[in-house]
mmCIF file with all atom_site columns, C-alpha atoms in Angstrom:
data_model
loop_
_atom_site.group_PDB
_atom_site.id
_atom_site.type_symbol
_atom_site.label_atom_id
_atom_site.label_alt_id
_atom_site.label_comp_id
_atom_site.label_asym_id
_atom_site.label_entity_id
_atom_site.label_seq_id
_atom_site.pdbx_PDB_ins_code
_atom_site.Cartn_x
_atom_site.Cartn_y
_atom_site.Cartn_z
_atom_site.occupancy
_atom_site.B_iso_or_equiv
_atom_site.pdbx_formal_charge
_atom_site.auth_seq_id
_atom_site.auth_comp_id
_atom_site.auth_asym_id
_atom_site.auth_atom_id
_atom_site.pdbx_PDB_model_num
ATOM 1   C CA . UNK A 1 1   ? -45.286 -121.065 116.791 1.00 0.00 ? 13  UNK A CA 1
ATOM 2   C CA . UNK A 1 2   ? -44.577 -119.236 113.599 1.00 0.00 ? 14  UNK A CA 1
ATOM 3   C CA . UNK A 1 3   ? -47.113 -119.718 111.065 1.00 0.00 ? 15  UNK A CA 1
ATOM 4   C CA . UNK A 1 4   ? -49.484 -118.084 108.361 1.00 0.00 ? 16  UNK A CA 1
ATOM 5   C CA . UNK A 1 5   ? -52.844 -119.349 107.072 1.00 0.00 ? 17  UNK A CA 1
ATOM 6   C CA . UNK A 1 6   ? -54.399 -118.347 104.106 1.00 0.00 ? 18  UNK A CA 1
ATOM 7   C CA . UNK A 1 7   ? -58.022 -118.629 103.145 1.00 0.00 ? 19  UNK A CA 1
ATOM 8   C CA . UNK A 1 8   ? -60.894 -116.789 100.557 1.00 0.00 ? 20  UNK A CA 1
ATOM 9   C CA . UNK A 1 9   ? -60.038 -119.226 97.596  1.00 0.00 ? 21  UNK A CA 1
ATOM 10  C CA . UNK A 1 10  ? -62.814 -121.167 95.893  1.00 0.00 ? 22  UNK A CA 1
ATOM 11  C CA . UNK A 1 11  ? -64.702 -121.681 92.701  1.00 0.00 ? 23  UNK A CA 1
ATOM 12  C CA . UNK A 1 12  ? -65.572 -118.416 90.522  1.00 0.00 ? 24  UNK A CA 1
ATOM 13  C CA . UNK A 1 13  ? -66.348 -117.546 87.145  1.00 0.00 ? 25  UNK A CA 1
ATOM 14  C CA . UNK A 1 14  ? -64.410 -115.904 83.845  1.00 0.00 ? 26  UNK A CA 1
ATOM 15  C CA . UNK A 1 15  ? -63.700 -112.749 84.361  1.00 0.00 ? 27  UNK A CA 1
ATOM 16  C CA . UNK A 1 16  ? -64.528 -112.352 88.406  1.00 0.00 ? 28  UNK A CA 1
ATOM 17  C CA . UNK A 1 17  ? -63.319 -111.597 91.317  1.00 0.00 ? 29  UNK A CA 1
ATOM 18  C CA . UNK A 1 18  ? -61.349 -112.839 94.374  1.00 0.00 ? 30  UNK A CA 1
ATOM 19  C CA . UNK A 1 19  ? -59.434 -111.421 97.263  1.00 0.00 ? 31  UNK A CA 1
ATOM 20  C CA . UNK A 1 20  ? -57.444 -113.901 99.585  1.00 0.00 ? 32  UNK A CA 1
ATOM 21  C CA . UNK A 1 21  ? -56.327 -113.269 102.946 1.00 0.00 ? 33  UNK A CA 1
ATOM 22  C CA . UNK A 1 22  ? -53.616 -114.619 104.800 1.00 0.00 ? 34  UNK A CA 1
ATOM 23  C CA . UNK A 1 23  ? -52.693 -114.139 108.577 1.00 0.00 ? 35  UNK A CA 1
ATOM 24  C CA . UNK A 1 24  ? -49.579 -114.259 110.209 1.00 0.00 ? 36  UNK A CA 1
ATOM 25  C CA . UNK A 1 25  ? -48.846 -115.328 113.707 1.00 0.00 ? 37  UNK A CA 1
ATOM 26  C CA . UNK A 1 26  ? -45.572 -115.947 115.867 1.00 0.00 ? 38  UNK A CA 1
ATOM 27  C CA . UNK A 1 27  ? -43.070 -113.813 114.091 1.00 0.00 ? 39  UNK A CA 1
ATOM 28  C CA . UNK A 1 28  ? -42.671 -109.786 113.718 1.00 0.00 ? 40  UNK A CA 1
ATOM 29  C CA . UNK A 1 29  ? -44.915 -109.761 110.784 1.00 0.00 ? 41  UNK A CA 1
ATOM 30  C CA . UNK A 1 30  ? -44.227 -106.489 109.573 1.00 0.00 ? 42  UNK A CA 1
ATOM 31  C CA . UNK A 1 31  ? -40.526 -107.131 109.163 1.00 0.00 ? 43  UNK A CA 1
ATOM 32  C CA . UNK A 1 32  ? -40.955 -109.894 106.614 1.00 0.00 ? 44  UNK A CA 1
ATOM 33  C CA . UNK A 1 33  ? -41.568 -109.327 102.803 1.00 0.00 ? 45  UNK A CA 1
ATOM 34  C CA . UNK A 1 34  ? -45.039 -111.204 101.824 1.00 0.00 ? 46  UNK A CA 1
ATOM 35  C CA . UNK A 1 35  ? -45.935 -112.914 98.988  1.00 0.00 ? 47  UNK A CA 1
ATOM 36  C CA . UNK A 1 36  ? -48.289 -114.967 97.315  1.00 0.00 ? 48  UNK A CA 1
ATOM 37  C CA . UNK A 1 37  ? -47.445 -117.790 95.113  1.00 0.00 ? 49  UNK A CA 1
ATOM 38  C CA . UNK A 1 38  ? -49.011 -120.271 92.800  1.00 0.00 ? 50  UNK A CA 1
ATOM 39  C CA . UNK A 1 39  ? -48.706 -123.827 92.032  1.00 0.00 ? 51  UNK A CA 1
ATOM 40  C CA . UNK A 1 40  ? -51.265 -125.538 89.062  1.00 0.00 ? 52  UNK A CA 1
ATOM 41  C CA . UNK A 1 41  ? -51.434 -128.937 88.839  1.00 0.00 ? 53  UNK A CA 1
ATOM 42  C CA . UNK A 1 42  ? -48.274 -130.742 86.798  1.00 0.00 ? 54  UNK A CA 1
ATOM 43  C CA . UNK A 1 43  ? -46.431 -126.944 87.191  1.00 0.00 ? 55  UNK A CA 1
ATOM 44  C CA . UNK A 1 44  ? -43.930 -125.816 89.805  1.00 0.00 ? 56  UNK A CA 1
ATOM 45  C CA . UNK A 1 45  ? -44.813 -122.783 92.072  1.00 0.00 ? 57  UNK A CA 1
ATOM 46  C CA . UNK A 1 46  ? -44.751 -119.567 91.156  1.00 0.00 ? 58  UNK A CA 1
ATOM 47  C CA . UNK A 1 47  ? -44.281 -116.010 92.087  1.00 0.00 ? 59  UNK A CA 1
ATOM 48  C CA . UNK A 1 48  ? -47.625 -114.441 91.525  1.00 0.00 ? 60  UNK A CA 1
ATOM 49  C CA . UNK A 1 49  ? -46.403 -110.664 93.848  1.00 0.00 ? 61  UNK A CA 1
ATOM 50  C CA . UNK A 1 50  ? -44.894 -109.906 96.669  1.00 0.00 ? 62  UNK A CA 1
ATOM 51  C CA . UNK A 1 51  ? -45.003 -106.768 99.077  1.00 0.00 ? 63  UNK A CA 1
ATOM 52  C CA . UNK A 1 52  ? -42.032 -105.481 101.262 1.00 0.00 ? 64  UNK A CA 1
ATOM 53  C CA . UNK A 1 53  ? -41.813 -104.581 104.826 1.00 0.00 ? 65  UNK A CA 1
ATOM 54  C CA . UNK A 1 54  ? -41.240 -100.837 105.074 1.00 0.00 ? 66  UNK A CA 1
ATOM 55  C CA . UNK A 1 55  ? -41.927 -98.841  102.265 1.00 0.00 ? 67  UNK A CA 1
ATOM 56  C CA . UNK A 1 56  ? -44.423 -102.128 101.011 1.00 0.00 ? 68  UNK A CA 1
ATOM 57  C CA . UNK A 1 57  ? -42.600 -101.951 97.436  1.00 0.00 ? 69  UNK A CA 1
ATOM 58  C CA . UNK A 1 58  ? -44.647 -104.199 95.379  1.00 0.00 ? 70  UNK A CA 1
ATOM 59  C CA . UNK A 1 59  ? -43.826 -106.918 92.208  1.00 0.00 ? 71  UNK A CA 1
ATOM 60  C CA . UNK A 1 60  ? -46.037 -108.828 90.062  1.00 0.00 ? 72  UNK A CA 1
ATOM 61  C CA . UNK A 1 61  ? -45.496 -111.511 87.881  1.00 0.00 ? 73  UNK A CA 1
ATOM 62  C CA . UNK A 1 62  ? -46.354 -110.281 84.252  1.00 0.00 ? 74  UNK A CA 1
ATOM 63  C CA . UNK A 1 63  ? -49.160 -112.882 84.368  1.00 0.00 ? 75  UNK A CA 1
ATOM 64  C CA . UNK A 1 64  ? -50.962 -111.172 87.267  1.00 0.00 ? 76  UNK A CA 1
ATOM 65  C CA . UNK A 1 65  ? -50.025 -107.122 86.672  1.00 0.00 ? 77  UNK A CA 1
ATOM 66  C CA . UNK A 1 66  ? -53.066 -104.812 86.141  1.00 0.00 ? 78  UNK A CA 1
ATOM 67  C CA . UNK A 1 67  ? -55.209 -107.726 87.453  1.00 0.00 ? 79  UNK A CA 1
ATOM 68  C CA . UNK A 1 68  ? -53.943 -108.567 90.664  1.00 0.00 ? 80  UNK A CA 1
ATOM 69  C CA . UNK A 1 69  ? -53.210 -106.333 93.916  1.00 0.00 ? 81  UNK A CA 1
ATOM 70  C CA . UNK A 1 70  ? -51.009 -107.374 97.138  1.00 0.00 ? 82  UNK A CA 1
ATOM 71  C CA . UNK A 1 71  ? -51.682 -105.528 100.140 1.00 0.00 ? 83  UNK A CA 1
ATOM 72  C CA . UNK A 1 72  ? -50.932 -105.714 103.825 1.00 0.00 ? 84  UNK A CA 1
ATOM 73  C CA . UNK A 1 73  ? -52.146 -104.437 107.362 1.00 0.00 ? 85  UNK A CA 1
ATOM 74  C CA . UNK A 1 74  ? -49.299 -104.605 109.805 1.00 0.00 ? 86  UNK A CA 1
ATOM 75  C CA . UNK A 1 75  ? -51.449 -103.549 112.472 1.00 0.00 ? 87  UNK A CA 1
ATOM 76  C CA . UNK A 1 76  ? -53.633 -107.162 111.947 1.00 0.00 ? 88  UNK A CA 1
ATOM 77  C CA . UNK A 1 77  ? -50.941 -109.239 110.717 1.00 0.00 ? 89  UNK A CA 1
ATOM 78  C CA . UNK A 1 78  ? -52.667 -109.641 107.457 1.00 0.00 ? 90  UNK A CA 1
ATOM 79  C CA . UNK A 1 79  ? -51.683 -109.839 103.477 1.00 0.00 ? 91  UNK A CA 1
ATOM 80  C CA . UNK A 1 80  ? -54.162 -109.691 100.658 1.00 0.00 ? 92  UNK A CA 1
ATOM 81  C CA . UNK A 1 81  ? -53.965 -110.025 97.286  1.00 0.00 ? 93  UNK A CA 1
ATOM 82  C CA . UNK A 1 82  ? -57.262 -108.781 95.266  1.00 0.00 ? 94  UNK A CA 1
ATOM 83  C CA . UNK A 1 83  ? -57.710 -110.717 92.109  1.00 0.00 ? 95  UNK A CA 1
ATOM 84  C CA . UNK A 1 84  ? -59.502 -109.313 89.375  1.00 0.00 ? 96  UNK A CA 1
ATOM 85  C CA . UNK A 1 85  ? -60.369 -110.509 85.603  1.00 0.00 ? 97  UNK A CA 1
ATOM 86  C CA . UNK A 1 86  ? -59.824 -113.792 86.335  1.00 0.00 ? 98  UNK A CA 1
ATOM 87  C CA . UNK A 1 87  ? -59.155 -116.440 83.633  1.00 0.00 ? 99  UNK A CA 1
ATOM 88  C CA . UNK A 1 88  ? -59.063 -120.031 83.863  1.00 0.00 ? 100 UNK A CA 1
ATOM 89  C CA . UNK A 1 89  ? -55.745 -120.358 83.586  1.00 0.00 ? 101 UNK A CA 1
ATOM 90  C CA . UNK A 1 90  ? -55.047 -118.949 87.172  1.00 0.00 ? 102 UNK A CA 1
ATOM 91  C CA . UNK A 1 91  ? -56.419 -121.865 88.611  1.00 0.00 ? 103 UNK A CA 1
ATOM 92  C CA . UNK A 1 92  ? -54.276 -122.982 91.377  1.00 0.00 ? 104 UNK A CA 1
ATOM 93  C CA . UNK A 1 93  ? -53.437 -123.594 95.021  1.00 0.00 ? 105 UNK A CA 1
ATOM 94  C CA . UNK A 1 94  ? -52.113 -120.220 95.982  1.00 0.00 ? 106 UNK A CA 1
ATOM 95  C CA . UNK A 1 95  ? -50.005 -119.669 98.839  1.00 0.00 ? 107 UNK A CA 1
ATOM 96  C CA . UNK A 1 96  ? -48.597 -117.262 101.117 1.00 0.00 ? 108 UNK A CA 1
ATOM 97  C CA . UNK A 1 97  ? -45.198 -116.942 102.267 1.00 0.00 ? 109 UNK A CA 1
ATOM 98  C CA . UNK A 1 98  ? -43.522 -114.676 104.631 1.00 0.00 ? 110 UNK A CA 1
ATOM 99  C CA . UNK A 1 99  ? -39.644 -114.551 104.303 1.00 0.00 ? 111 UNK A CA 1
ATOM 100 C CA . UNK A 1 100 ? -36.998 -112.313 106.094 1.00 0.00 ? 112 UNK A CA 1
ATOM 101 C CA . UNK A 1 101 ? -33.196 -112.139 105.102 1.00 0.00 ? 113 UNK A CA 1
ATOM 102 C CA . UNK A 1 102 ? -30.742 -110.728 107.412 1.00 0.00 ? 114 UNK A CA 1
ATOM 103 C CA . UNK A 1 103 ? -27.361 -109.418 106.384 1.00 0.00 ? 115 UNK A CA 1
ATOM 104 C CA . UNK A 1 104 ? -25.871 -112.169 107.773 1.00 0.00 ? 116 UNK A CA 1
ATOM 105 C CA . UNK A 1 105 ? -27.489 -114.230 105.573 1.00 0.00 ? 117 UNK A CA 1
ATOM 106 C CA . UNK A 1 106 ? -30.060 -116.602 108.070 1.00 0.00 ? 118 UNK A CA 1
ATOM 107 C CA . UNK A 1 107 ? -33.445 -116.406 106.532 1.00 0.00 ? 119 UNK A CA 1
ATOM 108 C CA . UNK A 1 108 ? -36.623 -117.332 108.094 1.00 0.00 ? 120 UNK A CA 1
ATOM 109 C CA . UNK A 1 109 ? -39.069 -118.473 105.088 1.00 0.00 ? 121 UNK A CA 1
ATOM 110 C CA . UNK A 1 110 ? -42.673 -119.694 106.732 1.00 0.00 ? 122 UNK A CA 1
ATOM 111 C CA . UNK A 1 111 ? -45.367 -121.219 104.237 1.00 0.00 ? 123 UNK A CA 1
ATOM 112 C CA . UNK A 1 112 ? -49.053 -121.400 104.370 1.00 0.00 ? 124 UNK A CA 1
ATOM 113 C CA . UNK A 1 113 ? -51.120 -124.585 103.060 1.00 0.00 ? 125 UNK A CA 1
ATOM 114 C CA . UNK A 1 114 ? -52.566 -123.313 100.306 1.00 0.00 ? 126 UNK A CA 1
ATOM 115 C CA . UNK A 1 115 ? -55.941 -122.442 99.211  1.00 0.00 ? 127 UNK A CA 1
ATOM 116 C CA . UNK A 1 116 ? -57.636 -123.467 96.567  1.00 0.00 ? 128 UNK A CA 1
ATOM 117 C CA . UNK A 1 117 ? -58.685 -121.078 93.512  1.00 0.00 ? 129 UNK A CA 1
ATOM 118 C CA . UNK A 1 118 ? -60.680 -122.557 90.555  1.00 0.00 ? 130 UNK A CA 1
ATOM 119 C CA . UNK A 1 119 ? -61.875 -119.963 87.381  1.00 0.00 ? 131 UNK A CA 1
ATOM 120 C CA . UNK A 1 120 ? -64.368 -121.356 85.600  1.00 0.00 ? 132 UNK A CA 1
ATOM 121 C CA . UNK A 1 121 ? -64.962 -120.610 81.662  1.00 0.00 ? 133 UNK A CA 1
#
């Protein structure tokens, strides 16, 4: 069964750090493009960075550049994302997401539950 499971969230200070981890099982993990998303309370979800398969091009929402870094271990199955400076207004469930597009247009798109991330001021 395909899924991926993030964890490392929880409760730090302004202006610390935080690296979440999320591991993928049941699908070619290294084929998919991984990201991590966002969702505060009363806001949708949000694109926080992504990584590719491949080459592992990476984005970042302008909210997290400079301050936030996606990685990935194919050979584990694994995505990061190192968060750094952290304000309060990052608080959020934060979630991972591993999606493939073929170009025949089927996608697979498999979410994680969430984790937690509080910043305190």
């Amino acid at each position: 069964q395909e899924q991926v499971v993030e964890s490392g969230g929880g409760l730090v200070q302004f202006g610390g750090s935080l690296r979440l981890s999320c591991a993928g099982s049941g699908f070619t993990f290294r084929s998919y493009t991984m990201s991590w998303y966002r969702q505060a309370p009363g806001k949708e979800r949000e694109l926080v960075a992504s990584i590719t398969s491949g080459p592992g091009n990476t984005n970042y929402a302008a909210s997290a550049a400079g301050r936030f870094t996606i990685s990935r271990d194919n050979a584990k199955n694994m995505l990061y994302l190192q968060m750094t400076k952290l304000k309060p207004e990052d608080t959020a469930v934060y979630y991972c997401n591993a999606r493939l597009e073929t170009r025949w247009g089927t996608t697979w798109d498999y979410w994680g539950q969430g984790t937690q991330v509080t910043v305190s001021s």
